[in-house]
Amino acid sequence: MHLLEPRAEPSRTLQWAAPPLAILLMLLAGSVLFLLLGRDPLEAFRVFFIQPLESGYGWSELLLKAGPLILIAEGLAIGFRARIYNIGAEGQLIFGAVCAGGVAIYAQGHEGSWTLPLMVLAGGLGGMFWGAIPALLKTRFNAEETLTTLMLTYVANFLLSWLVHIPWRDPQGMNFPQSVMFSDAELFTPLFEGSRVNTSIFMAVVAVLVFWLLVKRSFLAFRLEVGGQAPTAARYAGFSAQATVWVSLCVSGLTAGLAGVGEVAGPIGQLNLNLSPGYGYAAIIVAYLGRLHPLGIVLSGLLMALLYLGGEAAQMSLQLPAAITGLFQGMLLFFLLGADAFIENRFRFLRRAA
Amino acid sequence: MMDHLTPILVGTLGAATPLVLAGLGELITERSGVMNLGVEGMMLIGAIAGFATAVGTDGSVILGLLGGVAAGVLAASAFAVLALSLAANQAACGLALTIFGVGLSAFIGQSYVSHSLAGLQPWAIPVLSDVPFVGPILFRQDPVVYLAFLLYVLVAWTLAHTKVGLLLRAVGESPEAAHAIGYPVLGIRWLATLTGGGFAGLAGAYLSIVYTPLWVQNMTAGRGWISVALVVFAAWKPTRLLLGACLFGGVTILQFHAQGLGLDVPVELLAALPYLATILVLVLISRDRNLLLLNLPASLSRPFLPGR
């Protein structure tokens, strides 16, 4: 029953080797899955991981999907480092998108160069507000943020559904639950001719830089970590555990809200019921796979984006359900957690043999 | 108003049943000191496995429900390997299980989208079902509803009055002490976790085979998470869990009766009520830290590795 015993020192090698190991295990499990489905694993992996990147357009799509994933994950990582588990980034994304969409809809007819910046502001603040609610509930009433952030995701979804069904429905939209299409002044500019990746990606770039500076150069990050991991020690040193909760949830809400703006003012161009293919959940995996490190998250965000593209390619070329992406995401997190267990522990029988 | 009360109360028990089942399972798991946040994932896996089994056996409800239980146990064992045997972070493992369950069930479910099943007819319990008002509400339900209530009695009695229950609670309160006396802490936690998985699988299979009875992607719609919250709300006590589940069952089906009740509010608001209510009960129960700590299994979500 007892497979493990603690190591004297945590393994630094494994700290960094765990993500590649988890990816390798995911590929192995994927091969078994493809064999079970009667597909040639090599061919399937070519479709999944190579084919999407064979064209310039494919690379632009990779960036399009990596942008929101990295943006959200950078915000989440700040909280995760402080052990504040915001798992409702999906809801904060949706609420941010709703706020930005509201600005866009009411601005139609008199929009100008101010419209998009205002949308970004509204979306960011909206996401932050949706994250601040669980922060209030946690600091004031001690309610677990895992459950409240998640419940608020469902609430945000119903709010969006009501908005696009009734007050904000496009009158010319054939009764589909969707808003009017946003005008050009309400959309991010494409980076390249004919691609969908747009200037919203710079929000992710800024997030990476800010988080990197925060971790490398500031005392704030340290205070946050202590505040989350050892509230008593933090209080003794004069840092507040409550501030940790507020900062963690507001920052991750902000980045998720901004990601929501990037989606509605980018590839989607309106409010509808398919704002996000689960970016808010996938970003949790991105954050952990990137070791909660600003640059690690960039790499893991690109990989996760590739999983999304691969899922779409597998649907078209192999007639496999696109949900296979979710399956790979889940396996990846499982294997990562399994590999992580060996950072601080090792197998018992290895020592016995020695 | 009175015309609607009976159908609402009848529907309440059906809507409460998956919450009772999944909640009881999570309660057992948490009483052993293990917090499995993967209930939503286990329910979804149970729902699709049960549905697929029922479709594959010409609509056998019993085999379908058993298939759901088996799938839930299997899903829980993946969690147990990581969170118990490898002592990984329980919250993260549970979340991983939910993400995995959402993906796996959607993947398998793709080919079952257009199928439908016959469901189950209610069983009228002789004599009792003829009692005015109470009869139709309590005693004209489908058999799984009765099963859920039987399981409640069984779990409540086992926890309070048997050696098994005592052992489970001992492991949850102080795994070190239980280990020192010579009880297999990890083994007991494994069993409690697998039991929780079986309950969640049954809850999911009930939704897809009997309650709906269709397969719809993500059909559990947060019921797994609500069950986890209900266990906190119930202060880890089966009877409070049962009452909480019935309350939530009522809130859940309110949206289907809004029109009849003359409630002129958006259907989305009513649909969001269970989630808002979950936040509300969490706030109410968590507000008093001392009361929460008094009832909380002391070792909850703390991994156990002997010799650490």
XYZ file of C-alpha atoms in Angstrom, chain B residues 72-304:
233
model
C -17.544 5.604 -11.000
C -15.416 3.179 -8.976
C -12.891 2.986 -11.791
C -12.721 6.770 -12.077
C -12.275 7.098 -8.316
C -9.423 4.589 -8.429
C -7.508 6.874 -10.804
C -7.906 9.619 -8.209
C -6.909 7.250 -5.397
C -3.672 6.172 -7.102
C -2.571 9.804 -7.315
C -4.024 11.345 -4.185
C -3.646 8.392 -1.815
C -0.891 6.073 -2.992
C 1.249 8.879 -4.407
C 0.103 11.404 -1.774
C -0.462 14.145 -4.356
C -2.469 17.324 -3.673
C -6.074 16.157 -3.269
C -7.738 19.318 -4.547
C -5.637 19.282 -7.705
C -6.245 15.567 -8.294
C -9.983 16.041 -7.919
C -9.953 18.905 -10.360
C -7.930 16.766 -12.774
C -10.512 14.007 -12.443
C -13.301 16.436 -13.267
C -11.488 17.835 -16.324
C -10.731 14.269 -17.423
C -14.318 13.169 -16.841
C -15.739 16.070 -18.828
C -13.420 15.214 -21.732
C -13.858 11.440 -21.587
C -17.643 11.544 -21.333
C -17.928 14.044 -24.193
C -15.597 11.872 -26.274
C -17.499 8.640 -25.711
C -20.856 10.390 -25.683
C -20.486 11.733 -29.220
C -21.918 8.523 -30.664
C -24.797 8.334 -28.180
C -26.254 11.787 -28.714
C -29.292 10.681 -30.706
C -30.236 7.653 -28.584
C -32.990 7.689 -26.038
C -34.102 5.245 -23.375
C -37.475 4.397 -21.904
C -36.541 5.346 -18.347
C -38.345 3.831 -15.393
C -41.982 3.846 -14.411
C -42.796 4.955 -10.856
C -43.551 2.218 -8.353
C -46.640 2.925 -6.316
C -46.148 1.422 -2.872
C -49.438 -0.328 -1.966
C -51.596 1.390 0.665
C -49.041 4.125 1.432
C -49.348 5.666 -2.015
C -53.055 6.202 -1.415
C -52.556 8.413 1.615
C -53.802 11.844 0.577
C -51.148 14.432 -0.337
C -48.169 12.556 1.176
C -48.834 9.360 -0.765
C -48.186 10.594 -4.290
C -45.208 12.685 -3.178
C -43.311 10.063 -1.203
C -44.612 6.719 -2.423
C -45.133 7.042 -6.162
C -41.509 7.514 -7.151
C -39.187 5.530 -9.358
C -37.262 2.730 -7.608
C -33.934 4.591 -7.613
C -35.456 7.299 -5.426
C -36.346 4.623 -2.855
C -32.870 3.164 -3.240
C -31.299 6.555 -2.527
C -33.280 6.861 0.672
C -32.400 3.303 1.697
C -28.752 4.101 1.105
C -29.129 7.186 3.247
C -30.450 5.063 6.116
C -27.656 2.558 5.600
C -24.901 5.187 5.549
C -26.283 7.101 8.522
C -26.615 3.915 10.560
C -23.208 2.564 9.540
C -21.458 5.814 10.421
C -23.144 6.159 13.786
C -23.556 2.622 15.061
C -21.064 0.224 13.545
C -17.392 -0.551 13.905
C -16.862 0.199 10.229
C -18.232 3.688 10.770
C -16.082 4.218 13.837
C -12.992 3.110 11.957
C -13.797 5.424 9.063
C -14.219 8.382 11.379
C -11.068 7.494 13.325
C -9.031 7.510 10.120
C -10.520 10.841 9.160
C -9.933 12.450 12.537
C -6.475 11.127 13.282
C -4.799 8.911 10.695
C -1.613 8.867 12.786
C -3.408 7.397 15.771
C -5.280 4.858 13.626
C -1.987 3.866 12.000
C -0.275 3.544 15.382
C -2.971 1.143 16.607
C -2.371 -0.906 13.498
C -5.223 -0.051 11.168
C -4.429 0.214 7.451
C -5.090 3.928 6.958
C -4.433 3.982 3.240
C -6.517 0.863 2.664
C -9.483 2.351 4.482
C -9.126 5.638 2.603
C -8.936 3.710 -0.670
C -12.182 1.895 0.149
C -13.905 5.109 1.208
C -12.802 6.824 -2.000
C -13.947 3.937 -4.213
C -17.275 3.854 -2.387
C -17.667 7.568 -3.051
C -16.912 6.919 -6.716
C -19.541 4.185 -6.894
C -22.168 6.500 -5.380
C -21.245 9.309 -7.798
C -21.336 6.899 -10.736
C -24.794 5.738 -9.695
C -25.934 9.356 -9.394
C -24.703 10.089 -12.905
C -26.251 6.927 -14.356
C -29.559 7.818 -12.712
C -29.503 11.160 -14.502
C -28.806 9.719 -17.939
C -30.837 6.497 -17.727
C -33.844 7.400 -15.595
C -34.138 11.106 -14.947
C -33.602 12.621 -18.388
C -33.326 9.817 -19.968
C -30.938 10.998 -22.665
C -27.237 11.591 -23.013
C -26.399 15.287 -23.244
C -22.849 16.581 -23.064
C -22.046 17.959 -19.589
C -25.519 16.880 -18.491
C -24.648 16.850 -14.778
C -24.510 20.666 -15.022
C -22.585 21.255 -11.819
C -24.567 18.779 -9.663
C -21.281 17.156 -8.652
C -19.943 20.456 -7.374
C -23.209 21.225 -5.634
C -22.960 17.829 -3.908
C -19.486 18.724 -2.642
C -20.866 21.996 -1.287
C -23.817 20.155 0.266
C -21.450 17.966 2.265
C -19.911 21.097 3.789
C -23.388 22.541 4.319
C -24.423 19.298 5.993
C -21.483 19.559 8.391
C -20.585 15.993 7.296
C -23.857 14.628 8.757
C -26.055 12.368 6.576
C -29.409 13.679 7.783
C -28.533 17.293 7.119
C -27.242 16.183 3.723
C -30.575 14.575 2.921
C -32.485 17.707 3.901
C -30.086 19.934 1.997
C -30.398 17.771 -1.117
C -34.208 17.971 -0.977
C -34.028 21.726 -0.597
C -31.787 21.941 -3.639
C -33.949 19.515 -5.568
C -36.847 21.903 -5.035
C -34.814 24.902 -6.142
C -33.634 22.992 -9.215
C -37.080 22.179 -10.540
C -38.574 25.578 -9.789
C -37.663 26.726 -13.308
C -39.973 24.089 -14.826
C -42.956 25.335 -12.851
C -42.370 29.076 -13.101
C -44.998 29.588 -15.750
C -47.659 27.698 -13.855
C -46.860 29.586 -10.680
C -47.180 32.882 -12.547
C -43.566 33.824 -11.830
C -42.704 36.461 -14.380
C -38.924 36.282 -14.156
C -36.373 35.197 -16.769
C -35.994 31.426 -16.897
C -32.211 31.900 -16.752
C -32.538 33.519 -13.325
C -34.464 30.519 -12.022
C -31.965 28.186 -13.644
C -29.140 30.040 -11.896
C -30.856 29.745 -8.498
C -29.282 26.426 -7.414
C -25.819 27.859 -8.000
C -26.620 31.094 -6.186
C -28.177 29.077 -3.377
C -24.997 27.003 -3.157
C -22.969 30.167 -2.638
C -25.467 31.326 -0.042
C -25.361 28.114 1.996
C -21.567 28.038 1.819
C -21.477 31.554 3.197
C -23.949 30.694 5.946
C -22.121 27.569 7.045
C -18.567 28.883 6.706
C -19.251 32.138 8.545
C -18.809 30.471 11.898
C -15.252 29.174 11.691
C -15.348 27.366 15.014
C -18.520 25.481 14.210
C -17.034 24.441 10.867
C -13.795 23.266 12.459
C -15.751 21.360 15.085
C -17.463 19.228 12.454
C -14.739 19.054 9.824
C -12.921 15.697 9.688
C -9.646 16.855 11.220
C -7.353 15.342 8.599
C -9.462 16.402 5.597
C -7.380 16.791 2.429
C -4.134 16.106 4.304
C -2.231 13.251 2.598
C -1.063 10.432 4.823
